[in-house]
Amino acid sequence: MTNTTQKSGLVWLWLSLLLFAVDYVTKAVVVANMELYESIELLPFFNFTYMHNYGAAFSFLSEAGGWQRWFLSVVAIAISALLLFWLKKLPARSWVLCCAYSMVLAGALGNLIDRLIHGYVIDFLHFYYQNWHYPAFNVADMAIVGGAGLLIFDAFKGDKAQEKQA
């Protein structure tokens, strides 16, 4: 057996740390250099627009009165614990699942820190076309969506090596 096959998926936490750091730094730069709702046009369809999201994806529950901050924080902590458990059980060679779990973990923790410190999530990536606007998001959200995409990919691809061993 090689070293990689003996290690657990926890060796992939470097990816979580990297994505978490990029998320944290980009949010800090936005907060330090922009006013709330300020928008900087970068492309004809893309702006940096500094916003606060008090809810979940697409501002779901944003008008719920405040309880959603703690509910979504508990959900993020539970999901993070579960992802760490699954990473520990996975072999490091299962790179698609390890990558997916690490990405979702980074996103969950990035948005959790915002909720705990500020009471909202800092969003700033804003795509639009004419009068249509996609809700603003951040690097943590991209990590979650990318990780979910890898989970879907893995569901269809499967692990051919493990199927041959069974």
Short mmCIF file of N, CA and C in Angstrom, two decimals:
data_model
loop_
_atom_site.label_atom_id
_atom_site.label_comp_id
_atom_site.label_asym_id
_atom_site.label_seq_id
_atom_site.Cartn_x
_atom_site.Cartn_y
_atom_site.Cartn_z
N MET A 1 0.83 -1.19 0.00
CA MET A 1 0.00 0.00 0.00
C MET A 1 0.87 1.25 0.00
N THR A 2 0.43 2.23 -0.75
CA THR A 2 1.16 3.49 -0.74
C THR A 2 0.69 4.35 0.42
N ASN A 3 1.42 5.40 0.67
CA ASN A 3 1.08 6.33 1.75
C ASN A 3 -0.31 6.94 1.56
N THR A 4 -0.65 7.28 0.33
CA THR A 4 -1.92 7.94 0.06
C THR A 4 -3.10 7.03 0.39
N THR A 5 -2.99 5.75 0.13
CA THR A 5 -4.11 4.85 0.38
C THR A 5 -4.29 4.59 1.87
N GLN A 6 -3.26 4.83 2.69
CA GLN A 6 -3.36 4.61 4.12
C GLN A 6 -3.92 5.83 4.85
N LYS A 7 -3.83 7.01 4.26
CA LYS A 7 -4.26 8.25 4.90
C LYS A 7 -5.77 8.43 4.76
N SER A 8 -6.32 9.11 5.75
CA SER A 8 -7.76 9.41 5.67
C SER A 8 -7.97 10.66 4.82
N GLY A 9 -9.20 10.92 4.52
CA GLY A 9 -9.57 12.11 3.76
C GLY A 9 -9.27 13.41 4.47
N LEU A 10 -8.92 13.34 5.75
CA LEU A 10 -8.59 14.56 6.49
C LEU A 10 -7.38 15.28 5.91
N VAL A 11 -6.56 14.58 5.13
CA VAL A 11 -5.41 15.25 4.50
C VAL A 11 -5.88 16.31 3.50
N TRP A 12 -7.13 16.23 3.08
CA TRP A 12 -7.71 17.20 2.15
C TRP A 12 -8.16 18.48 2.84
N LEU A 13 -7.99 18.58 4.15
CA LEU A 13 -8.39 19.80 4.86
C LEU A 13 -7.57 21.02 4.42
N TRP A 14 -6.44 20.79 3.75
CA TRP A 14 -5.68 21.92 3.20
C TRP A 14 -6.56 22.71 2.23
N LEU A 15 -7.39 22.00 1.48
CA LEU A 15 -8.27 22.67 0.52
C LEU A 15 -9.32 23.50 1.26
N SER A 16 -9.87 22.96 2.33
CA SER A 16 -10.82 23.73 3.15
C SER A 16 -10.16 24.99 3.69
N LEU A 17 -8.97 24.85 4.21
CA LEU A 17 -8.25 25.99 4.78
C LEU A 17 -7.96 27.05 3.72
N LEU A 18 -7.54 26.62 2.55
CA LEU A 18 -7.25 27.55 1.46
C LEU A 18 -8.51 28.32 1.05
N LEU A 19 -9.60 27.61 0.81
CA LEU A 19 -10.85 28.26 0.39
C LEU A 19 -11.41 29.15 1.49
N PHE A 20 -11.32 28.70 2.74
CA PHE A 20 -11.76 29.52 3.86
C PHE A 20 -10.96 30.82 3.91
N ALA A 21 -9.64 30.73 3.73
CA ALA A 21 -8.78 31.92 3.76
C ALA A 21 -9.12 32.88 2.63
N VAL A 22 -9.32 32.36 1.43
CA VAL A 22 -9.68 33.22 0.29
C VAL A 22 -11.02 33.90 0.56
N ASP A 23 -11.98 33.16 1.09
CA ASP A 23 -13.28 33.74 1.43
C ASP A 23 -13.12 34.85 2.46
N TYR A 24 -12.38 34.56 3.52
CA TYR A 24 -12.21 35.53 4.61
C TYR A 24 -11.52 36.80 4.12
N VAL A 25 -10.46 36.64 3.35
CA VAL A 25 -9.70 37.80 2.86
C VAL A 25 -10.53 38.63 1.90
N THR A 26 -11.24 37.99 0.97
CA THR A 26 -12.04 38.76 0.02
C THR A 26 -13.15 39.54 0.73
N LYS A 27 -13.78 38.93 1.72
CA LYS A 27 -14.81 39.65 2.49
C LYS A 27 -14.20 40.82 3.25
N ALA A 28 -13.02 40.61 3.84
CA ALA A 28 -12.36 41.69 4.59
C ALA A 28 -12.00 42.86 3.67
N VAL A 29 -11.54 42.55 2.46
CA VAL A 29 -11.20 43.60 1.50
C VAL A 29 -12.45 44.39 1.10
N VAL A 30 -13.54 43.69 0.87
CA VAL A 30 -14.79 44.36 0.50
C VAL A 30 -15.26 45.27 1.64
N VAL A 31 -15.28 44.77 2.86
CA VAL A 31 -15.75 45.55 4.00
C VAL A 31 -14.86 46.78 4.22
N ALA A 32 -13.54 46.61 4.05
CA ALA A 32 -12.61 47.71 4.29
C ALA A 32 -12.64 48.78 3.20
N ASN A 33 -13.07 48.41 2.00
CA ASN A 33 -12.95 49.34 0.88
C ASN A 33 -14.25 49.77 0.24
N MET A 34 -15.37 49.23 0.69
CA MET A 34 -16.65 49.57 0.07
C MET A 34 -17.68 49.95 1.13
N GLU A 35 -18.62 50.76 0.73
CA GLU A 35 -19.77 51.09 1.56
C GLU A 35 -20.86 50.07 1.27
N LEU A 36 -21.72 49.82 2.26
CA LEU A 36 -22.83 48.91 2.06
C LEU A 36 -23.66 49.35 0.85
N TYR A 37 -23.97 48.43 -0.03
CA TYR A 37 -24.72 48.61 -1.27
C TYR A 37 -23.93 49.33 -2.36
N GLU A 38 -22.70 49.67 -2.11
CA GLU A 38 -21.86 50.25 -3.16
C GLU A 38 -21.61 49.18 -4.21
N SER A 39 -21.57 49.61 -5.46
CA SER A 39 -21.40 48.68 -6.56
C SER A 39 -20.28 49.18 -7.48
N ILE A 40 -19.37 48.29 -7.82
CA ILE A 40 -18.27 48.61 -8.73
C ILE A 40 -18.42 47.72 -9.97
N GLU A 41 -18.66 48.36 -11.11
CA GLU A 41 -18.83 47.59 -12.34
C GLU A 41 -17.47 47.10 -12.84
N LEU A 42 -17.38 45.80 -13.05
CA LEU A 42 -16.17 45.20 -13.58
C LEU A 42 -16.34 44.77 -15.03
N LEU A 43 -17.51 44.25 -15.34
CA LEU A 43 -17.86 43.82 -16.69
C LEU A 43 -19.31 44.25 -16.96
N PRO A 44 -19.75 44.24 -18.19
CA PRO A 44 -21.13 44.65 -18.47
C PRO A 44 -22.20 43.75 -17.83
N PHE A 45 -21.79 42.65 -17.25
CA PHE A 45 -22.73 41.71 -16.63
C PHE A 45 -22.32 41.32 -15.21
N PHE A 46 -21.27 41.97 -14.67
CA PHE A 46 -20.72 41.56 -13.37
C PHE A 46 -20.22 42.76 -12.58
N ASN A 47 -20.68 42.86 -11.33
CA ASN A 47 -20.26 43.91 -10.41
C ASN A 47 -19.77 43.30 -9.10
N PHE A 48 -18.96 44.05 -8.39
CA PHE A 48 -18.77 43.84 -6.96
C PHE A 48 -19.81 44.72 -6.30
N THR A 49 -20.74 44.13 -5.58
CA THR A 49 -21.78 44.87 -4.88
C THR A 49 -21.83 44.38 -3.44
N TYR A 50 -21.46 45.25 -2.52
CA TYR A 50 -21.38 44.88 -1.11
C TYR A 50 -22.78 44.81 -0.51
N MET A 51 -23.14 43.62 -0.02
CA MET A 51 -24.47 43.40 0.55
C MET A 51 -24.37 42.54 1.80
N HIS A 52 -25.40 42.63 2.64
CA HIS A 52 -25.54 41.77 3.82
C HIS A 52 -26.70 40.81 3.57
N ASN A 53 -26.48 39.53 3.82
CA ASN A 53 -27.53 38.52 3.67
C ASN A 53 -27.83 37.96 5.06
N TYR A 54 -29.02 38.25 5.57
CA TYR A 54 -29.41 37.79 6.90
C TYR A 54 -30.02 36.39 6.87
N GLY A 55 -30.22 35.85 5.67
CA GLY A 55 -30.83 34.54 5.54
C GLY A 55 -29.85 33.53 4.97
N ALA A 56 -30.41 32.57 4.25
CA ALA A 56 -29.62 31.52 3.61
C ALA A 56 -29.54 31.82 2.12
N ALA A 57 -29.38 30.81 1.31
CA ALA A 57 -29.26 30.97 -0.14
C ALA A 57 -30.45 31.75 -0.69
N PHE A 58 -30.16 32.66 -1.61
CA PHE A 58 -31.18 33.50 -2.25
C PHE A 58 -31.96 34.31 -1.22
N SER A 59 -31.32 34.64 -0.10
CA SER A 59 -31.92 35.41 1.01
C SER A 59 -33.11 34.72 1.64
N PHE A 60 -33.20 33.40 1.49
CA PHE A 60 -34.26 32.62 2.13
C PHE A 60 -34.20 32.85 3.63
N LEU A 61 -35.30 33.17 4.25
CA LEU A 61 -35.45 33.45 5.69
C LEU A 61 -34.84 34.78 6.12
N SER A 62 -34.46 35.65 5.19
CA SER A 62 -33.81 36.89 5.58
C SER A 62 -34.71 37.82 6.39
N GLU A 63 -36.00 37.67 6.25
CA GLU A 63 -36.95 38.52 6.97
C GLU A 63 -37.60 37.77 8.14
N ALA A 64 -36.93 36.76 8.67
CA ALA A 64 -37.53 35.89 9.69
C ALA A 64 -37.49 36.46 11.10
N GLY A 65 -36.82 37.57 11.32
CA GLY A 65 -36.86 38.20 12.63
C GLY A 65 -35.65 37.96 13.51
N GLY A 66 -34.64 37.25 13.06
CA GLY A 66 -33.42 37.09 13.82
C GLY A 66 -33.11 35.67 14.27
N TRP A 67 -34.13 34.85 14.47
CA TRP A 67 -33.89 33.48 14.92
C TRP A 67 -33.10 32.67 13.90
N GLN A 68 -33.23 33.05 12.61
CA GLN A 68 -32.57 32.30 11.55
C GLN A 68 -31.05 32.34 11.68
N ARG A 69 -30.50 33.40 12.28
CA ARG A 69 -29.05 33.48 12.48
C ARG A 69 -28.56 32.27 13.28
N TRP A 70 -29.24 31.97 14.36
CA TRP A 70 -28.81 30.87 15.23
C TRP A 70 -29.18 29.52 14.65
N PHE A 71 -30.32 29.44 14.00
CA PHE A 71 -30.71 28.19 13.36
C PHE A 71 -29.72 27.81 12.26
N LEU A 72 -29.41 28.77 11.39
CA LEU A 72 -28.47 28.49 10.30
C LEU A 72 -27.06 28.23 10.82
N SER A 73 -26.70 28.84 11.94
CA SER A 73 -25.40 28.58 12.55
C SER A 73 -25.33 27.15 13.08
N VAL A 74 -26.39 26.70 13.73
CA VAL A 74 -26.42 25.32 14.24
C VAL A 74 -26.38 24.33 13.08
N VAL A 75 -27.10 24.62 12.01
CA VAL A 75 -27.08 23.75 10.83
C VAL A 75 -25.66 23.68 10.25
N ALA A 76 -24.99 24.82 10.16
CA ALA A 76 -23.62 24.85 9.62
C ALA A 76 -22.66 24.06 10.50
N ILE A 77 -22.81 24.16 11.81
CA ILE A 77 -21.95 23.41 12.73
C ILE A 77 -22.21 21.91 12.59
N ALA A 78 -23.47 21.52 12.52
CA ALA A 78 -23.81 20.10 12.38
C ALA A 78 -23.28 19.54 11.06
N ILE A 79 -23.47 20.27 9.99
CA ILE A 79 -22.98 19.81 8.67
C ILE A 79 -21.46 19.72 8.68
N SER A 80 -20.81 20.70 9.28
CA SER A 80 -19.34 20.68 9.34
C SER A 80 -18.84 19.48 10.12
N ALA A 81 -19.48 19.17 11.24
CA ALA A 81 -19.08 18.00 12.04
C ALA A 81 -19.28 16.72 11.23
N LEU A 82 -20.39 16.62 10.53
CA LEU A 82 -20.66 15.45 9.71
C LEU A 82 -19.64 15.31 8.58
N LEU A 83 -19.31 16.42 7.94
CA LEU A 83 -18.32 16.38 6.86
C LEU A 83 -16.95 15.96 7.38
N LEU A 84 -16.56 16.44 8.55
CA LEU A 84 -15.29 16.03 9.15
C LEU A 84 -15.30 14.53 9.46
N PHE A 85 -16.41 14.03 9.97
CA PHE A 85 -16.55 12.60 10.25
C PHE A 85 -16.39 11.79 8.97
N TRP A 86 -17.09 12.23 7.91
CA TRP A 86 -17.00 11.50 6.64
C TRP A 86 -15.60 11.57 6.05
N LEU A 87 -14.94 12.73 6.15
CA LEU A 87 -13.57 12.85 5.65
C LEU A 87 -12.64 11.90 6.39
N LYS A 88 -12.83 11.77 7.68
CA LYS A 88 -11.99 10.86 8.48
C LYS A 88 -12.17 9.40 8.03
N LYS A 89 -13.39 9.05 7.65
CA LYS A 89 -13.69 7.68 7.23
C LYS A 89 -13.24 7.38 5.79
N LEU A 90 -13.14 8.42 4.97
CA LEU A 90 -12.78 8.22 3.56
C LEU A 90 -11.27 8.04 3.40
N PRO A 91 -10.86 7.20 2.47
CA PRO A 91 -9.43 7.16 2.14
C PRO A 91 -9.06 8.39 1.31
N ALA A 92 -7.86 8.89 1.50
CA ALA A 92 -7.41 10.10 0.80
C ALA A 92 -7.44 9.93 -0.72
N ARG A 93 -7.35 8.69 -1.20
CA ARG A 93 -7.35 8.47 -2.66
C ARG A 93 -8.71 8.72 -3.29
N SER A 94 -9.77 8.79 -2.50
CA SER A 94 -11.11 9.12 -3.02
C SER A 94 -11.20 10.62 -3.20
N TRP A 95 -10.42 11.12 -4.17
CA TRP A 95 -10.20 12.56 -4.28
C TRP A 95 -11.46 13.34 -4.63
N VAL A 96 -12.38 12.78 -5.39
CA VAL A 96 -13.58 13.54 -5.75
C VAL A 96 -14.43 13.81 -4.51
N LEU A 97 -14.70 12.78 -3.73
CA LEU A 97 -15.50 12.98 -2.52
C LEU A 97 -14.75 13.81 -1.49
N CYS A 98 -13.47 13.57 -1.32
CA CYS A 98 -12.69 14.36 -0.37
C CYS A 98 -12.68 15.84 -0.76
N CYS A 99 -12.53 16.09 -2.02
CA CYS A 99 -12.54 17.46 -2.54
C CYS A 99 -13.93 18.08 -2.31
N ALA A 100 -14.97 17.34 -2.62
CA ALA A 100 -16.33 17.84 -2.45
C ALA A 100 -16.61 18.18 -0.99
N TYR A 101 -16.31 17.26 -0.09
CA TYR A 101 -16.56 17.50 1.33
C TYR A 101 -15.73 18.67 1.85
N SER A 102 -14.49 18.76 1.41
CA SER A 102 -13.62 19.86 1.85
C SER A 102 -14.13 21.21 1.36
N MET A 103 -14.64 21.25 0.15
CA MET A 103 -15.18 22.50 -0.40
C MET A 103 -16.44 22.93 0.35
N VAL A 104 -17.36 22.00 0.56
CA VAL A 104 -18.59 22.33 1.29
C VAL A 104 -18.25 22.76 2.72
N LEU A 105 -17.29 22.08 3.34
CA LEU A 105 -16.86 22.44 4.69
C LEU A 105 -16.32 23.86 4.73
N ALA A 106 -15.48 24.22 3.79
CA ALA A 106 -14.93 25.58 3.73
C ALA A 106 -16.03 26.62 3.60
N GLY A 107 -16.99 26.36 2.73
CA GLY A 107 -18.09 27.30 2.54
C GLY A 107 -18.98 27.42 3.77
N ALA A 108 -19.28 26.28 4.38
CA ALA A 108 -20.12 26.31 5.58
C ALA A 108 -19.43 27.08 6.70
N LEU A 109 -18.14 26.85 6.89
CA LEU A 109 -17.41 27.56 7.94
C LEU A 109 -17.22 29.04 7.63
N GLY A 110 -16.99 29.36 6.37
CA GLY A 110 -16.84 30.76 5.97
C GLY A 110 -18.09 31.57 6.27
N ASN A 111 -19.24 31.03 5.91
CA ASN A 111 -20.49 31.74 6.17
C ASN A 111 -20.87 31.68 7.65
N LEU A 112 -20.50 30.59 8.34
CA LEU A 112 -20.76 30.49 9.77
C LEU A 112 -20.03 31.59 10.53
N ILE A 113 -18.78 31.82 10.21
CA ILE A 113 -17.99 32.85 10.88
C ILE A 113 -18.66 34.22 10.69
N ASP A 114 -19.11 34.51 9.48
CA ASP A 114 -19.83 35.76 9.23
C ASP A 114 -21.06 35.88 10.13
N ARG A 115 -21.85 34.81 10.18
CA ARG A 115 -23.08 34.84 11.00
C ARG A 115 -22.76 35.08 12.47
N LEU A 116 -21.74 34.39 12.97
CA LEU A 116 -21.40 34.52 14.38
C LEU A 116 -20.82 35.89 14.71
N ILE A 117 -19.99 36.43 13.84
CA ILE A 117 -19.35 37.72 14.11
C ILE A 117 -20.27 38.89 13.80
N HIS A 118 -20.92 38.86 12.64
CA HIS A 118 -21.69 40.02 12.17
C HIS A 118 -23.21 39.87 12.32
N GLY A 119 -23.68 38.63 12.32
CA GLY A 119 -25.13 38.41 12.33
C GLY A 119 -25.70 38.27 10.93
N TYR A 120 -24.85 38.34 9.94
CA TYR A 120 -25.24 38.22 8.53
C TYR A 120 -24.04 37.73 7.75
N VAL A 121 -24.28 37.34 6.51
CA VAL A 121 -23.22 36.89 5.61
C VAL A 121 -22.90 38.03 4.65
N ILE A 122 -21.63 38.26 4.43
CA ILE A 122 -21.18 39.30 3.51
C ILE A 122 -21.15 38.72 2.10
N ASP A 123 -21.91 39.34 1.20
CA ASP A 123 -21.94 38.93 -0.20
C ASP A 123 -21.46 40.09 -1.06
N PHE A 124 -20.88 39.79 -2.22
CA PHE A 124 -20.37 40.87 -3.06
C PHE A 124 -20.24 40.52 -4.54
N LEU A 125 -20.36 39.29 -4.92
CA LEU A 125 -20.27 38.90 -6.33
C LEU A 125 -21.67 38.97 -6.93
N HIS A 126 -21.84 39.81 -7.94
CA HIS A 126 -23.18 40.14 -8.43
C HIS A 126 -23.22 40.07 -9.96
N PHE A 127 -23.90 39.06 -10.47
CA PHE A 127 -24.11 38.92 -11.91
C PHE A 127 -25.49 39.42 -12.29
N TYR A 128 -25.62 39.99 -13.49
CA TYR A 128 -26.90 40.53 -13.94
C TYR A 128 -26.92 40.60 -15.46
N TYR A 129 -28.12 40.74 -15.97
CA TYR A 129 -28.31 40.99 -17.41
C TYR A 129 -29.51 41.90 -17.54
N GLN A 130 -29.29 43.09 -18.04
CA GLN A 130 -30.31 44.13 -18.16
C GLN A 130 -31.04 44.30 -16.82
N ASN A 131 -32.33 43.95 -16.73
CA ASN A 131 -33.06 44.12 -15.48
C ASN A 131 -33.09 42.85 -14.61
N TRP A 132 -32.46 41.79 -15.07
CA TRP A 132 -32.42 40.55 -14.31
C TRP A 132 -31.15 40.52 -13.47
N HIS A 133 -31.28 40.26 -12.18
CA HIS A 133 -30.14 40.22 -11.27
C HIS A 133 -30.12 38.91 -10.51
N TYR A 134 -28.99 38.22 -10.58
CA TYR A 134 -28.79 37.01 -9.77
C TYR A 134 -28.41 37.48 -8.37
N PRO A 135 -28.92 36.83 -7.33
CA PRO A 135 -28.57 37.27 -5.98
C PRO A 135 -27.05 37.28 -5.75
N ALA A 136 -26.58 38.30 -5.07
CA ALA A 136 -25.14 38.40 -4.77
C ALA A 136 -24.70 37.21 -3.92
N PHE A 137 -23.45 36.81 -4.08
CA PHE A 137 -22.92 35.66 -3.34
C PHE A 137 -21.46 35.93 -3.03
N ASN A 138 -20.76 34.94 -2.48
CA ASN A 138 -19.37 35.11 -2.08
C ASN A 138 -18.58 33.85 -2.40
N VAL A 139 -17.31 33.84 -2.01
CA VAL A 139 -16.43 32.71 -2.29
C VAL A 139 -16.90 31.45 -1.55
N ALA A 140 -17.40 31.62 -0.32
CA ALA A 140 -17.91 30.47 0.45
C ALA A 140 -19.07 29.81 -0.30
N ASP A 141 -19.96 30.63 -0.85
CA ASP A 141 -21.08 30.09 -1.61
C ASP A 141 -20.59 29.33 -2.84
N MET A 142 -19.55 29.86 -3.50
CA MET A 142 -19.00 29.17 -4.67
C MET A 142 -18.40 27.83 -4.26
N ALA A 143 -17.76 27.78 -3.10
CA ALA A 143 -17.18 26.52 -2.62
C ALA A 143 -18.28 25.49 -2.35
N ILE A 144 -19.38 25.93 -1.76
CA ILE A 144 -20.49 25.02 -1.48
C ILE A 144 -21.08 24.49 -2.78
N VAL A 145 -21.32 25.37 -3.73
CA VAL A 145 -21.90 24.94 -5.02
C VAL A 145 -20.93 24.03 -5.77
N GLY A 146 -19.64 24.38 -5.76
CA GLY A 146 -18.64 23.53 -6.41
C GLY A 146 -18.58 22.15 -5.76
N GLY A 147 -18.61 22.12 -4.43
CA GLY A 147 -18.60 20.84 -3.72
C GLY A 147 -19.84 20.02 -4.01
N ALA A 148 -21.00 20.68 -4.05
CA ALA A 148 -22.25 19.98 -4.38
C ALA A 148 -22.19 19.42 -5.80
N GLY A 149 -21.60 20.19 -6.71
CA GLY A 149 -21.42 19.71 -8.08
C GLY A 149 -20.55 18.46 -8.14
N LEU A 150 -19.49 18.45 -7.35
CA LEU A 150 -18.64 17.26 -7.30
C LEU A 150 -19.36 16.06 -6.69
N LEU A 151 -20.23 16.31 -5.72
CA LEU A 151 -21.03 15.22 -5.15
C LEU A 151 -21.96 14.62 -6.20
N ILE A 152 -22.57 15.48 -7.01
CA ILE A 152 -23.44 15.00 -8.09
C ILE A 152 -22.62 14.23 -9.12
N PHE A 153 -21.46 14.78 -9.47
CA PHE A 153 -20.57 14.09 -10.40
C PHE A 153 -20.21 12.71 -9.87
N ASP A 154 -19.84 12.63 -8.59
CA ASP A 154 -19.46 11.35 -8.00
C ASP A 154 -20.63 10.37 -7.97
N ALA A 155 -21.83 10.89 -7.77
CA ALA A 155 -23.01 10.01 -7.74
C ALA A 155 -23.19 9.31 -9.09
N PHE A 156 -22.87 9.99 -10.18
CA PHE A 156 -23.01 9.39 -11.50
C PHE A 156 -21.77 8.59 -11.90
N LYS A 157 -20.60 9.08 -11.52
CA LYS A 157 -19.35 8.42 -11.87
C LYS A 157 -19.12 7.18 -11.02
N GLY A 158 -19.35 7.32 -9.72
CA GLY A 158 -19.07 6.21 -8.80
C GLY A 158 -17.58 5.98 -8.69
N ASP A 159 -17.19 5.09 -7.83
CA ASP A 159 -15.78 4.76 -7.66
C ASP A 159 -15.53 3.41 -8.31
N LYS A 160 -15.05 3.43 -9.53
CA LYS A 160 -14.84 2.21 -10.32
C LYS A 160 -13.83 1.27 -9.65
N ALA A 161 -12.84 1.85 -8.98
CA ALA A 161 -11.84 1.01 -8.33
C ALA A 161 -12.46 0.19 -7.20
N GLN A 162 -13.33 0.79 -6.42
CA GLN A 162 -13.96 0.07 -5.32
C GLN A 162 -14.96 -0.97 -5.83
N GLU A 163 -15.62 -0.66 -6.97
CA GLU A 163 -16.55 -1.62 -7.54
C GLU A 163 -15.82 -2.88 -8.01
N LYS A 164 -14.59 -2.73 -8.52
CA LYS A 164 -13.81 -3.87 -9.00
C LYS A 164 -13.34 -4.73 -7.83
N GLN A 165 -13.07 -4.10 -6.67
CA GLN A 165 -12.61 -4.84 -5.50
C GLN A 165 -13.74 -5.61 -4.85
N ALA A 166 -14.97 -5.14 -4.99
CA ALA A 166 -16.12 -5.78 -4.32
C ALA A 166 -16.51 -7.10 -4.94
#
